[in-house]
Every structure is written in C-alpha cells, then in structure tokens.
Short mmCIF file of C-alpha atoms and ligand atoms in Angstrom, two decimals:
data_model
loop_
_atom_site.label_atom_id
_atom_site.label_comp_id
_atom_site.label_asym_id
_atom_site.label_seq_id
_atom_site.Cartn_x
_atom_site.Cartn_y
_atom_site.Cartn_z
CA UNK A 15 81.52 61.53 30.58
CA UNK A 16 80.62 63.61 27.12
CA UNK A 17 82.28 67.08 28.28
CA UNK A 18 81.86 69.12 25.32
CA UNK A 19 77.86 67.36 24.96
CA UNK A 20 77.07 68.28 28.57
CA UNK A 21 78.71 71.90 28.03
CA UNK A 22 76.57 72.20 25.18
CA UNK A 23 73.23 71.52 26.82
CA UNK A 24 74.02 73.81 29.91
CA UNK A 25 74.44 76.40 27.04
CA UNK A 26 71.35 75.47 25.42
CA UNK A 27 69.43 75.73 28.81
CA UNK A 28 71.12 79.22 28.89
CA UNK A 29 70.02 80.14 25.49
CA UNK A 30 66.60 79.34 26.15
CA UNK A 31 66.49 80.73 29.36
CA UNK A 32 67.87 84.27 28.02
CA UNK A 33 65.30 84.15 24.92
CA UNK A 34 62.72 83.32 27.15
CA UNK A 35 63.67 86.23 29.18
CA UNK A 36 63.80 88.68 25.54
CA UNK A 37 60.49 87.29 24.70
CA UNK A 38 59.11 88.02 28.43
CA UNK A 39 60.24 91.34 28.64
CA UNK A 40 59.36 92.73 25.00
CA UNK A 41 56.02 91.00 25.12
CA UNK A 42 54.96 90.33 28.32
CA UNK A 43 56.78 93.62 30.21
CA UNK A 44 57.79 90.76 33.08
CA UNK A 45 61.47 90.46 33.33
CA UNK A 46 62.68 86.96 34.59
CA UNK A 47 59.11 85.01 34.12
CA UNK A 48 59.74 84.59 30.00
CA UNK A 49 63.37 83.26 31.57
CA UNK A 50 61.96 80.96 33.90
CA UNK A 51 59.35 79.34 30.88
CA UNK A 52 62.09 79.08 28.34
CA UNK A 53 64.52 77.47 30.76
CA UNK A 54 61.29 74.76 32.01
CA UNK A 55 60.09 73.89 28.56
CA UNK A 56 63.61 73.17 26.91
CA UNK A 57 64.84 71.26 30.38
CA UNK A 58 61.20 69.47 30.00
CA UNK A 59 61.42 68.69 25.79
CA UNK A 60 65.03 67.44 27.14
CA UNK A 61 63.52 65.51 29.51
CA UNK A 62 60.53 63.80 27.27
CA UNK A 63 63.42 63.20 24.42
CA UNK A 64 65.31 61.68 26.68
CA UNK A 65 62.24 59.24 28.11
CA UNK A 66 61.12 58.46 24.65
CA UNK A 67 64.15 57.14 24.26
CA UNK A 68 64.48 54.74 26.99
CA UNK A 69 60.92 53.45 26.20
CA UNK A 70 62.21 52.26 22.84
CA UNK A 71 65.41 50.34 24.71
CA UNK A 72 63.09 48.77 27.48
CA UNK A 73 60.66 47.80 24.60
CA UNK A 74 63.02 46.00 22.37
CA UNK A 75 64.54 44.55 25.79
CA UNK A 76 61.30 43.47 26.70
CA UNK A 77 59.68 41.90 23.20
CA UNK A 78 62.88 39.27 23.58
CA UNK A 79 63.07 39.10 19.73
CA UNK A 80 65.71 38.53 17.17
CA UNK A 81 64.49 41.63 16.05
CA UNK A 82 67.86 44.33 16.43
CA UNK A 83 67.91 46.88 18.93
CA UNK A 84 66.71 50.00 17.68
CA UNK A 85 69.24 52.83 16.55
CA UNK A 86 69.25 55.61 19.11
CA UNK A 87 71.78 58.59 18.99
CA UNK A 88 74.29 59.37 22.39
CA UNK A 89 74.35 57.57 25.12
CA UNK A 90 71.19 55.48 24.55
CA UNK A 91 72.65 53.96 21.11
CA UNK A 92 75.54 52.41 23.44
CA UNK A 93 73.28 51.33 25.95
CA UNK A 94 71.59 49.78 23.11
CA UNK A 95 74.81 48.80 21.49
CA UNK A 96 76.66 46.78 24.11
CA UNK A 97 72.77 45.44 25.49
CA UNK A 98 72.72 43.63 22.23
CA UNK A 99 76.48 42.85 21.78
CA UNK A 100 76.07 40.28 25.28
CA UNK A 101 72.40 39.40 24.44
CA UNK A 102 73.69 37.76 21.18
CA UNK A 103 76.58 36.45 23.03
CA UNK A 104 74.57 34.63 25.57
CA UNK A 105 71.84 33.62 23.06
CA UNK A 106 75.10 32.10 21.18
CA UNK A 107 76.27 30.11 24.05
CA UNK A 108 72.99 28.69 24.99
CA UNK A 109 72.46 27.82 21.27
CA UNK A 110 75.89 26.08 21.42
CA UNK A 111 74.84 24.27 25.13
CA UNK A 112 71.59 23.27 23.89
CA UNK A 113 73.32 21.24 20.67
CA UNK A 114 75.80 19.93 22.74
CA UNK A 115 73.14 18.17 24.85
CA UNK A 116 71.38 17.00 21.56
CA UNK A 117 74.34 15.41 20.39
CA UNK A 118 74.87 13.62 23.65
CA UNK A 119 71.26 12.58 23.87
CA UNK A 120 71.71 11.50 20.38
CA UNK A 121 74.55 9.48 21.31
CA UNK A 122 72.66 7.61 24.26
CA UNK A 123 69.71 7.13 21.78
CA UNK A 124 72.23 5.22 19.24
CA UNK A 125 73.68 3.09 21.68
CA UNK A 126 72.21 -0.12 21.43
CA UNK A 127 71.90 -0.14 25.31
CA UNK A 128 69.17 1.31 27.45
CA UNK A 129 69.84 4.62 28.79
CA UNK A 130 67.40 6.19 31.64
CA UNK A 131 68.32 9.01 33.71
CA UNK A 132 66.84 10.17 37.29
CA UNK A 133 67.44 13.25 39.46
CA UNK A 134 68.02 13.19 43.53
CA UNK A 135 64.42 11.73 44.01
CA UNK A 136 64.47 9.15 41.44
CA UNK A 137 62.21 10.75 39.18
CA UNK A 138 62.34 9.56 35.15
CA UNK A 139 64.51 12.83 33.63
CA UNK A 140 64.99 11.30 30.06
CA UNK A 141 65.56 7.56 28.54
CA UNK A 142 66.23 6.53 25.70
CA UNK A 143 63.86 4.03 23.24
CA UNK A 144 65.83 1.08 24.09
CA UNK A 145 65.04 1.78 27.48
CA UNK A 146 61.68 2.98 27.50
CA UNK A 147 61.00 -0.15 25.48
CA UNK A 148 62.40 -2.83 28.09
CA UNK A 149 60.60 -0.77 31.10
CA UNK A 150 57.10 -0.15 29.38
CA UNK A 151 57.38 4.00 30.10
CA UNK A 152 56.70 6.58 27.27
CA UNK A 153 59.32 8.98 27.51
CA UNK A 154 56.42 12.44 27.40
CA UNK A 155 53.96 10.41 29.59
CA UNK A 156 56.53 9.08 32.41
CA UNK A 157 58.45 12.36 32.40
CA UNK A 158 59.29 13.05 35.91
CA UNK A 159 56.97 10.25 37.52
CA UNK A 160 58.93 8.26 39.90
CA UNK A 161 60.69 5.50 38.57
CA UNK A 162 59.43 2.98 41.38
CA UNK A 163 56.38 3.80 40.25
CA UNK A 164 56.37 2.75 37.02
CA UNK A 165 59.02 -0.24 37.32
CA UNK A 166 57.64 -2.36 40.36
CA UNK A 167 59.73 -5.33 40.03
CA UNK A 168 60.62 -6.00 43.42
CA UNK A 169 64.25 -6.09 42.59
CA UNK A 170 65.17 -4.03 40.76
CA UNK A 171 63.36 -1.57 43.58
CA UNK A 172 65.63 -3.43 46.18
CA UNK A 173 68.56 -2.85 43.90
CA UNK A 174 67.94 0.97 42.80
CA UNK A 175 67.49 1.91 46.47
CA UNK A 176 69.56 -0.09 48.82
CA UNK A 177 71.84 -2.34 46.61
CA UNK A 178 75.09 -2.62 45.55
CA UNK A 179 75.92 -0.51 42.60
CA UNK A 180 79.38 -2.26 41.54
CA UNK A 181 77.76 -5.19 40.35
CA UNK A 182 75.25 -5.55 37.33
CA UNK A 183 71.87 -7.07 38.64
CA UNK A 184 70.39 -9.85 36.40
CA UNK A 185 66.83 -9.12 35.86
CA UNK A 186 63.76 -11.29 33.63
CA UNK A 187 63.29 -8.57 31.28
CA UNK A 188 59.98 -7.48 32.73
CA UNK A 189 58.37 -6.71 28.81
CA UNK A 190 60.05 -9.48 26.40
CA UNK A 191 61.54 -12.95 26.81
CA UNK A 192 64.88 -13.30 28.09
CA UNK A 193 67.27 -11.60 30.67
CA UNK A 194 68.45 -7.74 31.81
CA UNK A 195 71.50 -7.14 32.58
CA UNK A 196 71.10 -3.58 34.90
CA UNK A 197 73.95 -0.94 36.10
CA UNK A 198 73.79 2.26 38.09
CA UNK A 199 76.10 4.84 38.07
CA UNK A 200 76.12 7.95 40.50
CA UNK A 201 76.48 11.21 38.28
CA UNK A 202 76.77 15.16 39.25
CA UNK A 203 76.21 14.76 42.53
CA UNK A 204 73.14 13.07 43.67
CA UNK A 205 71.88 11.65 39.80
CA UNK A 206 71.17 8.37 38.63
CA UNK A 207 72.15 6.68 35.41
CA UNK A 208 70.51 3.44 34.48
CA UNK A 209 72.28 1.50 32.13
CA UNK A 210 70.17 -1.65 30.48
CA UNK A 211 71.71 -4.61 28.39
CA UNK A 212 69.45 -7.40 27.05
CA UNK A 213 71.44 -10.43 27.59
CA UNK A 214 69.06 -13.00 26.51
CA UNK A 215 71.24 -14.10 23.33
CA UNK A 216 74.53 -14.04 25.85
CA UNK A 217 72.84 -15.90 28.66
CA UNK A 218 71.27 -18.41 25.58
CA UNK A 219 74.68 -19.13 24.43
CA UNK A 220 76.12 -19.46 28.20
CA UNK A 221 73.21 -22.12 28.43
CA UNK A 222 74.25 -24.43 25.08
CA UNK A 223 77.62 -24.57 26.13
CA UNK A 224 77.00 -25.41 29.47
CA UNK A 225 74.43 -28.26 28.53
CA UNK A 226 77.37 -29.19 25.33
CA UNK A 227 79.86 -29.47 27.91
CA UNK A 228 77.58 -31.59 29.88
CA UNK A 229 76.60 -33.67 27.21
CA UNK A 230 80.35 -34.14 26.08
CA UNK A 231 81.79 -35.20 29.43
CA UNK A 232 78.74 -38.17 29.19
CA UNK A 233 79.18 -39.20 26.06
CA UNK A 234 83.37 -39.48 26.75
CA UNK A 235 82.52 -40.53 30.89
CA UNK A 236 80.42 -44.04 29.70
CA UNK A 237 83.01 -45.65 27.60
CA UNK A 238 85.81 -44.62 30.10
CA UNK A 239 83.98 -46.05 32.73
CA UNK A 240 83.47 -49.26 30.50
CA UNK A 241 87.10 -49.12 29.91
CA UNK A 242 88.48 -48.57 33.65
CA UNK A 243 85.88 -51.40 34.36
CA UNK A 244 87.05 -54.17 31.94
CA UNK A 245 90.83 -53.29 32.87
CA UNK A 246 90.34 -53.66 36.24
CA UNK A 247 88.63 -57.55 34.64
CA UNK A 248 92.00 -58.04 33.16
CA UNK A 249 93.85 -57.67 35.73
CA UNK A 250 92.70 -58.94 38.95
CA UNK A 251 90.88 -62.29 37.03
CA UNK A 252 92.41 -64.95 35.47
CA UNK A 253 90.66 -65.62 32.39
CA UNK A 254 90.95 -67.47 29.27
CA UNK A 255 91.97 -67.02 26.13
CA UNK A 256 88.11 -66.57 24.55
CA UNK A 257 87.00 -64.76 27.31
CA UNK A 258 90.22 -62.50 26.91
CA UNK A 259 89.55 -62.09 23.49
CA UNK A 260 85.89 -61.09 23.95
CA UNK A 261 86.51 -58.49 26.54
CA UNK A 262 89.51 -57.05 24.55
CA UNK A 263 87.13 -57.22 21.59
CA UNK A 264 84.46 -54.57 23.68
CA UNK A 265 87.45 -52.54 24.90
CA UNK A 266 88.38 -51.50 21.14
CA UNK A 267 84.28 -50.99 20.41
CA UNK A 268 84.56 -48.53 23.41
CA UNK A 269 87.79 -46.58 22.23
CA UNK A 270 86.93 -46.17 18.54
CA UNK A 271 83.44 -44.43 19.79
CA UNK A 272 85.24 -42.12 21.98
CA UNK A 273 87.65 -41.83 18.74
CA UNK A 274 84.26 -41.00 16.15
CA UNK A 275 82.97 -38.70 18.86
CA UNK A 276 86.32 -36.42 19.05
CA UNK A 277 86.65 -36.90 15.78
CA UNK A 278 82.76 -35.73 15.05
CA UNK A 279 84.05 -33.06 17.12
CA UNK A 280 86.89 -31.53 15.54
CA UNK A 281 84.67 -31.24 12.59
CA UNK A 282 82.06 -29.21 14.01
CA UNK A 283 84.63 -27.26 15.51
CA UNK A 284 86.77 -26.83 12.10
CA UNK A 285 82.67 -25.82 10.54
CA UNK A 286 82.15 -23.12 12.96
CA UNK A 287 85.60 -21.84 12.72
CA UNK A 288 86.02 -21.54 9.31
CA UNK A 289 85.45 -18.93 6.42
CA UNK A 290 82.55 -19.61 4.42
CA UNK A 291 83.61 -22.30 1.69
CA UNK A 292 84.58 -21.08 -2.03
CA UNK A 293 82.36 -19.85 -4.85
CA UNK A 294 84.98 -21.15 -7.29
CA UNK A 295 86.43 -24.43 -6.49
CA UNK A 296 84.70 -26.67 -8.28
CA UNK A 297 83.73 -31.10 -6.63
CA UNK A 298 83.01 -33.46 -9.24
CA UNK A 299 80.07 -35.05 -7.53
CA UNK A 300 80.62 -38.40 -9.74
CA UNK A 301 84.07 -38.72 -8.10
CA UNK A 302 82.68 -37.70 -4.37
CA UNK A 303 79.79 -40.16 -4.77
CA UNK A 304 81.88 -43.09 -6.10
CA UNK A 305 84.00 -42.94 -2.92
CA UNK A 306 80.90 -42.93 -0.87
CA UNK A 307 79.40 -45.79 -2.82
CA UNK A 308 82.61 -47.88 -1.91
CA UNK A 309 82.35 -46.67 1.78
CA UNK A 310 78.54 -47.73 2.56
CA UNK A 311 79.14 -50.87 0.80
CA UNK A 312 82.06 -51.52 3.19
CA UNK A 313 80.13 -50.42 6.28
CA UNK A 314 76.97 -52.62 4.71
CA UNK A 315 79.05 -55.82 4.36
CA UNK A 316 76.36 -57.12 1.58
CA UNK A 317 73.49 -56.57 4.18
CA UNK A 318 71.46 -54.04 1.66
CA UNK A 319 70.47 -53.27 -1.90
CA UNK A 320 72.39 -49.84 -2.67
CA UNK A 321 71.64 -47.95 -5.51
CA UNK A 322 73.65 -44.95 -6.92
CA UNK A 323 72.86 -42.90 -9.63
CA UNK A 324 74.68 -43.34 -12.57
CA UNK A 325 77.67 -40.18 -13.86
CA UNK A 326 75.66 -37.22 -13.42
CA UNK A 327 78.11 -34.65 -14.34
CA UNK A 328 77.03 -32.59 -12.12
CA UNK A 329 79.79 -30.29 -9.91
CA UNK A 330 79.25 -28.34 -7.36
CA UNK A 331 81.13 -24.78 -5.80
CA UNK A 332 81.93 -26.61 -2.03
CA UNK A 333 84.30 -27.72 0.32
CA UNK A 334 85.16 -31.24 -0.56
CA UNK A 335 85.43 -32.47 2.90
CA UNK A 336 82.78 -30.66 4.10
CA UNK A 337 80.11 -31.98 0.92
CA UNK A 338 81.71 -35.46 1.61
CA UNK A 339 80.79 -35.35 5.60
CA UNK A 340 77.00 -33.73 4.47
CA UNK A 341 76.40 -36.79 1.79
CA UNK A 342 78.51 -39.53 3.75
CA UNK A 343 76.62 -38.84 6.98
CA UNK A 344 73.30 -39.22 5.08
CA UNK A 345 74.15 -42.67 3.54
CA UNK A 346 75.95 -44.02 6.62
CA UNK A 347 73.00 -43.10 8.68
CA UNK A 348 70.85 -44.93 5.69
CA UNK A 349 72.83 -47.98 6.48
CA UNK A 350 72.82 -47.83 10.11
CA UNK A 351 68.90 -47.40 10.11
CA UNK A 352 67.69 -49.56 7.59
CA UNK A 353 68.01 -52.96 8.82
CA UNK A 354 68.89 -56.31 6.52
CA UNK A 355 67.54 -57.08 3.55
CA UNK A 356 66.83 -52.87 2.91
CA UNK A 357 67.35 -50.67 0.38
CA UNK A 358 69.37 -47.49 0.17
CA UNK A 359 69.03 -45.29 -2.84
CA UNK A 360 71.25 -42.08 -3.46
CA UNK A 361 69.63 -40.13 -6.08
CA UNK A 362 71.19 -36.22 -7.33
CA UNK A 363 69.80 -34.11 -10.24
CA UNK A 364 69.74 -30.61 -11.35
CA UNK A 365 66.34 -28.98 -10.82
CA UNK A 366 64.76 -26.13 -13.52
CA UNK A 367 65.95 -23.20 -12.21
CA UNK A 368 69.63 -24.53 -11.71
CA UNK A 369 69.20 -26.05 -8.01
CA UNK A 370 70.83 -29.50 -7.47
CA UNK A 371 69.07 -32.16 -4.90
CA UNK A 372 71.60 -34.94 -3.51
CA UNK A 373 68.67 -37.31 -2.04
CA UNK A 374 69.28 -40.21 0.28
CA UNK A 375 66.45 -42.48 0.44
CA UNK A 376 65.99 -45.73 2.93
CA UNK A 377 63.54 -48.35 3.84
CA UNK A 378 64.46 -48.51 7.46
CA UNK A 379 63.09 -47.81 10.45
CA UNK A 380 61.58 -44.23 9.58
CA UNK A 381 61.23 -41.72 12.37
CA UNK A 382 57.90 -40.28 14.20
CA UNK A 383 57.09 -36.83 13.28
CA UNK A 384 57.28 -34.75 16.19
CA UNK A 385 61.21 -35.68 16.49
CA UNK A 386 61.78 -34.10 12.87
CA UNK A 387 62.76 -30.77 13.88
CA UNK A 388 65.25 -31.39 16.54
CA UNK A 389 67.17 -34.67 14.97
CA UNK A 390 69.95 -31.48 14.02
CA UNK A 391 70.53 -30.36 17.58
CA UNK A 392 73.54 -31.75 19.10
CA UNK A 393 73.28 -35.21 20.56
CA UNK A 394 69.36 -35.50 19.96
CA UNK A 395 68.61 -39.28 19.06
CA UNK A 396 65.16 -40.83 19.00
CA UNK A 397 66.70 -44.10 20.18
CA UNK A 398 70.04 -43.24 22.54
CA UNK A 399 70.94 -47.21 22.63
CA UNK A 400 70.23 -47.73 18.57
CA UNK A 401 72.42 -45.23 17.95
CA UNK A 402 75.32 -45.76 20.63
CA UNK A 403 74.84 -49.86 19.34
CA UNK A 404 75.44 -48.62 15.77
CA UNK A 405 78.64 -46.55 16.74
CA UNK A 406 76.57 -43.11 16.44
CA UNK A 407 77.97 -40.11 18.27
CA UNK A 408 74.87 -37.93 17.92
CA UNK A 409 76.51 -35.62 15.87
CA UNK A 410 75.98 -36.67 12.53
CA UNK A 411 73.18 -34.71 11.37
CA UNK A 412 74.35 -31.39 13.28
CA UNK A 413 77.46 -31.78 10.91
CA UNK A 414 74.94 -32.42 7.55
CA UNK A 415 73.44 -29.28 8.59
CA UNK A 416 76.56 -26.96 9.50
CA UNK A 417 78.05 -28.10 6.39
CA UNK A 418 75.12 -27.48 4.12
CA UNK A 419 74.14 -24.35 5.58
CA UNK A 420 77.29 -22.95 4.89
CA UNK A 421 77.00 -23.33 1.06
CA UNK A 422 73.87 -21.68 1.18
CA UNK A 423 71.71 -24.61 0.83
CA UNK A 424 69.72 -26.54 3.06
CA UNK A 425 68.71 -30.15 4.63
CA UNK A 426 65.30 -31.59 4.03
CA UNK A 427 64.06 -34.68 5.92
CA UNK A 428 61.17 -36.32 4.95
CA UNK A 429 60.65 -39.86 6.81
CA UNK A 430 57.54 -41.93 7.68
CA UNK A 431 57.54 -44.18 10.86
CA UNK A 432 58.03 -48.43 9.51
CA UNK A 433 58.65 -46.94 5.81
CA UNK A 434 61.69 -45.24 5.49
CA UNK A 435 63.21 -41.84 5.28
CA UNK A 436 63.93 -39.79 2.78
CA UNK A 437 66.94 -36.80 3.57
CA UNK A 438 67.77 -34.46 0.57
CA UNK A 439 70.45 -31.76 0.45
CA UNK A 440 69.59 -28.56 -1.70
CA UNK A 441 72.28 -26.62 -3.07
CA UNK A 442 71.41 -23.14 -4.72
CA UNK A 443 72.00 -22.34 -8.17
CA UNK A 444 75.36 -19.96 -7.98
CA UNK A 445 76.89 -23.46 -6.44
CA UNK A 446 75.83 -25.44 -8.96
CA UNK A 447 77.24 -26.30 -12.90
CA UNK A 448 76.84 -29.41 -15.11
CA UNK A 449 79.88 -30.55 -17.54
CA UNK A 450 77.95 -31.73 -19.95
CA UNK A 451 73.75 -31.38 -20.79
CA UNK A 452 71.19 -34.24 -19.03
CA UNK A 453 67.42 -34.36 -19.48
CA UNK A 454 66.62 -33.91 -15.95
CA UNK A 455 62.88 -35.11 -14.58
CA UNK A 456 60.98 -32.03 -12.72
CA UNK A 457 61.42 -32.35 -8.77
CA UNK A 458 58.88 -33.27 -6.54
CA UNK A 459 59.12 -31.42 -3.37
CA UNK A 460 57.50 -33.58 -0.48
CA UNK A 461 59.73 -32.79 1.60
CA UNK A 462 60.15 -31.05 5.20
CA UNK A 463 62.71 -28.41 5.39
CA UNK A 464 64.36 -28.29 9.12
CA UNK A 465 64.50 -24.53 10.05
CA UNK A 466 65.83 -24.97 13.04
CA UNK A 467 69.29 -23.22 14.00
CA UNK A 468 72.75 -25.87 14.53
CA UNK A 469 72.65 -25.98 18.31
P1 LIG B 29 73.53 -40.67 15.41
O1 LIG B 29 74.98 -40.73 15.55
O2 LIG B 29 72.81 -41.00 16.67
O3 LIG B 29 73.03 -41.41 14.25
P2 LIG B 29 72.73 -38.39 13.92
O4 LIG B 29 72.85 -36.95 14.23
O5 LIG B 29 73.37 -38.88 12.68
O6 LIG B 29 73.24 -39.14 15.19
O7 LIG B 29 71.19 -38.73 13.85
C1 LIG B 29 70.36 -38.28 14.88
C2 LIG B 29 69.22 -39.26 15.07
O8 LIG B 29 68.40 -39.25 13.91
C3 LIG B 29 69.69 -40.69 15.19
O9 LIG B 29 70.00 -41.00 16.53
C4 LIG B 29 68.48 -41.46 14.71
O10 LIG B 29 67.57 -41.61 15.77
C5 LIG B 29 67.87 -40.52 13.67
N1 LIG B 29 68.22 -40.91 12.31
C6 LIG B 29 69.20 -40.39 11.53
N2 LIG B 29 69.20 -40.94 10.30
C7 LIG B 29 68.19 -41.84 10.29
C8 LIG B 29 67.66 -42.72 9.30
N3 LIG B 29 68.18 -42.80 8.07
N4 LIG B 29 66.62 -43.48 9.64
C9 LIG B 29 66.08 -43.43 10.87
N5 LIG B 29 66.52 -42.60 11.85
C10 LIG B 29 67.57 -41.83 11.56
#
C-alpha cells in the first residue's frame, strides 16, 4: 500500500471538508453543512475519477485487440501494466503452440503415407491428402463425421473396431487399383492414428518374383527329370552301344539347356545389377558384327542365306558384352526361326539426326500380332516346344531389351505371320559416332516399338 498517496487524499478530503465549511459559514451562515458538501463532492469526483478509470481497463480488456492497454496513472496503470505483460505472454505461447502443430501437420502432409486421425468416438479429426485421397473424404466436408461412415469396407470396420492393432491389415485400396497396407496406433489416451501405405508396386513385385521363381524351378525341374529318368535307363537296362550312344546323346541336349538357361540368367542378373553402361567407351560395331557373322553361320551350318552389311564405321558408347548379347540374340533368334533355305539380313546405319538402327531381318516363321507386346516378358514364347526344340530358354528377348534399354535406346519388332520378322535396335544420338563419313539412305520407320516394362 501507497502510504504517503493515501495520507494525501485523507488530507485532501480534510481540505475540502474545512473549505466547504469556510464557504458555508461566510456565505451560507450554516456551520458544518458547507463541510459536509465539500467533503461529498471531492469523495464523489474521487469516486467518478476513479470509475472512469476502470471503464477504460475493462474496455481495452474487453475489445481483445493488439491494440496496447491504455496509460492510466497509480494503481490502475499497474493493473494495466502487468494485465498486458501476461496477456502478451499467453498470446506468445499460443502463437508458439499453434506453429508447432503446423509444423507437425506439415510433416504428416509430406510424408508420402496416409495420415488420418480420430478422437474417442472415431470421428475424422484431420488427414492428410494422401489419405483423404485413398478413402474418398474431403478433409472440410468429412470433418468430424464418423469414420465408419464414410469408409464402409467391411474390414477395415472389423479391423478399426475389434481387430488386432499389431498387425498391418491388407486392404484393396477401396479408390485406385492395387493394395493398402493399414496400421492403428492408440495415441493420448483414447485417440486413433491411421496410418495408410499403398503397396500395390511392393505386392506387384512380390507377385513377379514369385511367378519367376515358379517359372525357374520348371524350366530347371523338366530336364532334371529327363536326366534322373535316362540315368535310371542306364543303369538298370542293358543296352547297346547305339542305343547307349543315343540316350547319352539326349542327356548332353538336356544339360547344356539347363547350362543356356543359368547362363541366360546370370546375365539378366549382372543387367539389373549393374551401373548404367559408359558414355565414353567407344564398340567398333564392324568388329562386334564380324564376330556375330561367324557365330550365326556356325549355329546355321549352311542352312540360310546371311547377309551382313558391309564396314560401316559406325561405333557406338555401350557395353560390349551387353551390345553383343542385344545383336547376337536378334540374329540367333533369326536363325532359330527362319527355317532352311531362309534368309537372314543384318542391316545398321546412321539415321539424320545422329540415331543408329542395328536391324535384323528374317523370312521365317513371323509371329501373330497380338503376341508382340509380351515376347519381352520373361519366359513368354508363342510356341513353348519350338523354342525348348531349338535350345531357347525364353530369355532371349528380355535380355535384348534390358540391355538396350539401358543405353537409352530401344527394341522395335516388326513381324508378319508366314513372312518374316523384322527386330531393330535404336540407339540415341549421344551413343552414337561414325569414324569416317557414309551417305546414309533416310530410315523408314514401320516398325512397332515394345513399351512394355522387362518383367
Ligand atoms: P526363346 O528362347 O524362346 O527364343 P526369346 O525371348 O528369344 O526366347 O523369344 C521369345 C519368343 O519370341 C520365342 O519363343 C519365339 O516364339 C518368338 N521369336 C523370337 N524371335 C523370333 C523370330 N525371329 N521369328 C519368330 N519368332 C521369334
């Protein structure tokens, strides 16, 4: 307490009261009266002062601006002092709490997961896009609706209300193709997170390997079973020396296709595993295609007309093993397709704007349309005995692709059923360099470009 400003308004009362009384008794002839008025209207001016006063404080406190408190002398200016002093605190800390929440909302709005969050009833609180995106709801719209409501999958109902929460539940995504992976997690208290994961692509790639691995164990389980069979022949018959001969002759057909098909293998493996090949080392292509020449003419045994193009002097930025499985594939296929009496052309030129084409063109058996687009996926063949007869693993053209797609270029395959087929690599023009200058024809693209992913 002010002492000396509450001594001083006791004296001021006093004062007033004793010139009230002067006044009353000069004037008015009453003694004590004048006293008694001069005492009232100070104590009441006081009073009013005072009021006024207040009004301002509860004014300002009630307007709830940023406006500051007004400046009021004594004990009011404190009041007014210290009122504002915690009301900017406060307004601080919820300023600081509200960004705080922001950020983490931001944060569950980057992840690339669905977020969604319910209170105690499972009413939608907040989600993020992904979320609102794989469950259909509008974030203003679905704002404290019930969540059952709005996702009815039977389900994921089950699962939100009586199921195990340890373990993710697997879910059709109920908006787009493919598959949900859902979590919940119990927060403060009696809350709900609901944590969403598309694993379509995961689920995709859980699917290839599983039908790979199936399609492996077939391709190695027939000749093993051949194998086990004929050595089981060998030893329990007594045969003679042709018939020997003949069986051990199908025993060694058996073991080098189960050697191509590791071997076909390890090269798509070696593909998928490695960095993406060199912009700088530079393949003759005159050098690459003379030892293919010499290898189709082996495999053809004199049973085709081949034709290569003469020196091109073309070379081209690539793996050498990888360009010489791409083109080798292509020309063995050529041989193995076309039967006697056939021909094989290899053609490879530099196109106008710096593109090469390496072009492998037959007269054999052709292929229907319709199995155009999948002769790349692993193990597709339009005629499983043709191939297996003709030492094919199924994984030639998978390789052609994987090998050309990592140089940036592509595989066309043009082919007519009875008439041949026509399969052309395209290599892009940063790969691509001639030693020495060639009048080269215009290309004509007839072609059908195979878009579909290695699988
Ligand atoms: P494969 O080892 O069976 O030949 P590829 O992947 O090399 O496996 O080829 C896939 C399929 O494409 C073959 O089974 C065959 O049906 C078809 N094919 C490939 N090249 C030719 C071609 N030059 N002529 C006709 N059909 C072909």
């Amino acid at each position: 307490m002010n002492w000396g400003r509450l001594f001083m308004r006791i004296a001021l009362l006093v004062l007033a009261g004793l010139a009230g009384e002067i006044i009353g008794v000069r004037v008015l002839g009453v003694s004590s009266v004048g006293a008694v008025v001069g005492f009232t209207t100070v104590a009441t001016l006081w009073a009013r002062r005072e009021e006024w006063r207040s009004r301002r404080l509860i004014e300002w406190l009630k307007r709830d601006s940023d406006a500051p408190a007004p400046v009021l002398p004594g004990r009011w200016g404190d009041v007014a002092y210290h009122a504002e002093k915690s009301l900017r605190r406060r307004e601080r800390e919820i300023d600081a709490a509200h960004a705080s929440q922001a950020q983490f909302l931001e944060a569950f709005e980057a992840t690339p997961n669905g977020v969604l969050l319910l209170d105690s009833d499972n009413h939608v609180v907040w989600c993020n896009r992904v979320a609102a995106d794989h469950f259909g709801l509008d974030p203003e719209r679905d704002h404290l609706q019930l969540i059952t409501n709005l996702v009815r999958q039977p389900a994921f109902v089950d699962y939100l209300l009586h199921g195990v929460h340890d373990e993710p539940l697997l879910l059709p995504s109920p908006r787009h193709q493919g598959s949900l992976s859902i979590l919940l997690r119990r927060y403060a208290a009696d809350r709900t997170m609901v944590l969403l994961q598309d694993v379509s692509a995961r689920e995709q790639a859980d699917a290839m390997r599983r039908e790979f691995v199936a399609h492996v164990s077939h391709e190695i389980r027939t000749p093993l079973t051949v194998l086990s069979g004929f050595v089981e022949t060998l030893e329990s018959l007594d045969l003679d020396r042709s018939e020997r001969d003949r069986i051990l002759g199908l025993m060694r057909q058996q073991g080098q296709r189960m050697q191509s098909l590791v071997s076909d293998l390890l090269v798509l493996a070696r593909l998928e595993g490695s960095p993406r090949p060199p912009i700088d080392r530079w393949v003759d292509l005159d050098n690459l295609l003379a030892r293919i020449e010499a290898e189709v003419r082996s495999v053809s045994g004199g049973r085709h007309c081949i034709v290569f193009p003469p020196r091109t002097g073309l070379e081209f930025a690539a793996q050498e093993s990888e360009l010489h499985s791409a083109v080798g594939n292509l020309v063995l296929n050529a041989a193995r397709y076309t039967p006697e009496g056939g021909e094989i052309r290899v053609e490879a030129r530099m196109d106008a704007d710096g593109q090469a084409l390496v072009e492998v063109q037959d007269s054999g058996i052709g292929i229907a349309r319709e199995h155009i687009p999948r002769l790349t996926q692993r193990f597709y063949r339009v005629d499983p005995s043709r191939s297996r007869e003709t030492g094919g693993t199924g994984l030639g053209l998978a390789i052609v692709k994987h090998a050309i797609q990592r140089h940036g270029g592509e595989l066309l395959i043009d082919s007519e059923i009875g008439r041949g087929s026509r399969f052309s690599l395209r290599l892009p023009a940063a790969r691509v360099r001639r030693r020495w200058p060639v009048d080269t024809p215009a290309l004509q693209n007839t072609v059908q470009s195979v878009d579909a992913p290695v699988s």
